[in-house]
Amino acid sequence: FSFAPPSILSLTISKERKERMLSDQIQELSFAIEEIKAEKGERWTIKQIESQKKRLEQQLKALSDETRKDDLINFEELGIDSIMVDEAHHFKNLAIFSKMNNVSGISSSGSQKAMDMYLKCQYLSEINDGRGIVFATGTPVSNTMCELYVMQLYLQKQALERMDIHHFDSWATNFGEVTTALELTVEGSGFRFKSRFNKFTNLPELMTTFREVADVQTADMLSLPVPGLRGGGYIIVDSEPDWYIKQVMESFVERAEAIRAGGVDPSVDNFLKITNEARLLGTDARLLERDAPNNPDSKLNKVVENVAAEYFANNKDGKIGCQLVFSDIGTPKATWTEEWEDLFKSGERTFDVYNYIKTELVKKEIPADEIAFVHDAKTDAQRETLFREMRTGKKKIMIGSTDQCGTGVNVQRHLVAMHHIDCPWKPSCIEQREGRGIRQGNENENIAVYRYVTKGTFDAYSWSLVENKQRFISQVMTSKSVSRTCEDIDEATLSYAEIKAVATGNPLIKEKMQLENDVQRLKLLKSTYDSQKYSLEDNITIRFPKLIAAAEEKAECVRADIKQAEAGLLSEPDFAVTIGKAKYTERVDGGMVMLEAISKCKNGETTHLGEFKGFELLVEKNFIGVNYMVLRGKTDYKAELSTSPVGNMVKLENLFGGIAQNLDFLTKKIEQYQRDLEQSKVDYEKPFAQEAELTEKIARLNELNVQLDLENGRADVDLIGEDKQDRVAESSMYHARPPGKEGR
């Protein structure tokens, strides 16, 4: 079967498979909580995982309460043994359960459609020994390399398990690192430690494994009959900022300085808000302020000029030339009318990019009925009609956003030009946009791709960021020049240094801002280093000695239980279990009586059931229907119960027979604790690694302060005067002004 979203979602997976998946995830989180507690981990991390666990328990309970509809055929009953999923990137938002859920780049909340697809893939993988699933997508990785793990879960879970990778944390241990750094908060009110899963290691091995299931083919490799870029590259159209844009950019700097200095309520202003407003400003100032002037040389006016020029150049002598105009900013709030401009001027309509462009194109004598907004097509039927009209040339200009005019839009036949009014944050969005025209089926040899930039705003910088992301993803996916390690990038907020540097055009200011951040960061790292020394001392004198002692004590209990088990086998070599006061020598009888006894036990309690070869037999019941058999000697041994009488008796025998394995586990634990103790002793003797870097950066910061001629005088910084270091970050008034500053 071949599917495209969302048709496959209509085929439901069985209730039993959903319940098993939720139970497995709950158990996984329970183990994670126990491990973090044993390692004296952070309390708030435990709370976050417990919150996840509670949410899953509620989902499991709701699922258990559902009544099955007899007439509903589930996915497993349809006889499907293979699927091919087009546009598979729609299913990348799969929940990742991890002890590191406080780390950026890792999301514990996923979409329902991704989980549904995952369950179907696991079913097909089980019945086909890892085969039977084909994903087709142009963007398997769109923004962060964590998405690669999700693709591997779908397509090669069994291969990961053969590598002893059973969950995200073990994958991360093999192929990544969590990098922790001090950075400004989004609100700009201070520094915080931020952990990010964004450093990848062993990249050649990772990509070798992935390419067992991934046939990566780029346009360069395939040499497909697709149009080339007119002129051999992108057409960059620069617009000079007018006095109004320059003035607003200066206000952004002032706001950023105020935020950074502290005292600004984050709900009133923050760096994310400035970033979003700057994106609006770079598109058109009227998106920020309706009364802003209409600059004749603005970005939107140049878009209108180029779209009109392409229209008249390519629609003559019987030729048809169509165009796509992309903007995620300033989407239409209402359908276009001839009176739009008058309605806007009178205040009855807000300014938007789409209606303005269409109004101006109509003024240039392009028929209004040949210009379409993809947003006006509300239903699938209306969208298909619109796309057919683009393919036939009835519509010649279509304006849309990435979401509405990207994936699944086949209008390439007569496309001669595409226009990027704004720059999306994700490289995949650009790929999806340009893939509408640079694809098979376009009858033109070349296509013009315009990128519009308003100088003095964040436009050019945004394009630079997204190109760096694309370069990183492309190198990894195609295995070109893949180093052993690399840093992932997934930021969507500009920093204070970036705002200041872009607004002023002075690269020294960005360097100074970065140095101020670094000095603050290194100073706090030095403080953290001192705190870690105390923590290491605690590890050496208290924590690991206690863990070793506790593990050794439990190991002694297991040794005693091993002797008890040996004695029990000698006195009673054949199967026999006591439930209540009666002894049963047949597994099916003992199992059925035990299940009956368990049904009478209370939830949330551990209850005595009987005896097995000298060990007490108990049941532990929780509130979500997952029950555990407990064999108690000097210590406890647990196994999850099933609904099979004989199966439970087999589990009981396996639990009894596996007592000795617990000693092996504890022995390895003790050895690990001893290694950790020795490592703590080594780490305790290490000096602060960034001492020289801190000294060097303070010296360079002083040099820059002199060059930039601070109004408050030179801010000397040294390693001794901490109050002076604090003042460095507060000094941000410069004599240096933006080049070419104009008055209003």
mmCIF file of C-alpha atoms in Angstrom, residues 329-332 351-359 399:
data_model
loop_
_atom_site.group_PDB
_atom_site.id
_atom_site.type_symbol
_atom_site.label_atom_id
_atom_site.label_comp_id
_atom_site.label_asym_id
_atom_site.label_seq_id
_atom_site.Cartn_x
_atom_site.Cartn_y
_atom_site.Cartn_z
ATOM 1 C CA ILE A 329 4.983 37.093 7.016
ATOM 2 C CA GLY A 330 1.988 39.355 6.415
ATOM 3 C CA THR A 331 -0.441 36.672 5.264
ATOM 4 C CA PRO A 332 -3.896 37.906 4.194
ATOM 5 C CA PHE A 351 -1.757 46.057 6.164
ATOM 6 C CA ASP A 352 -0.695 42.704 4.742
ATOM 7 C CA VAL A 353 1.888 41.651 2.171
ATOM 8 C CA TYR A 354 -0.437 39.700 -0.113
ATOM 9 C CA ASN A 355 -3.134 42.303 -0.695
ATOM 10 C CA TYR A 356 -0.551 45.063 -1.159
ATOM 11 C CA ILE A 357 1.351 43.108 -3.821
ATOM 12 C CA LYS A 358 -1.812 42.166 -5.723
ATOM 13 C CA THR A 359 -3.098 45.750 -5.605
ATOM 14 C CA ILE A 399 1.216 34.012 -3.551
#
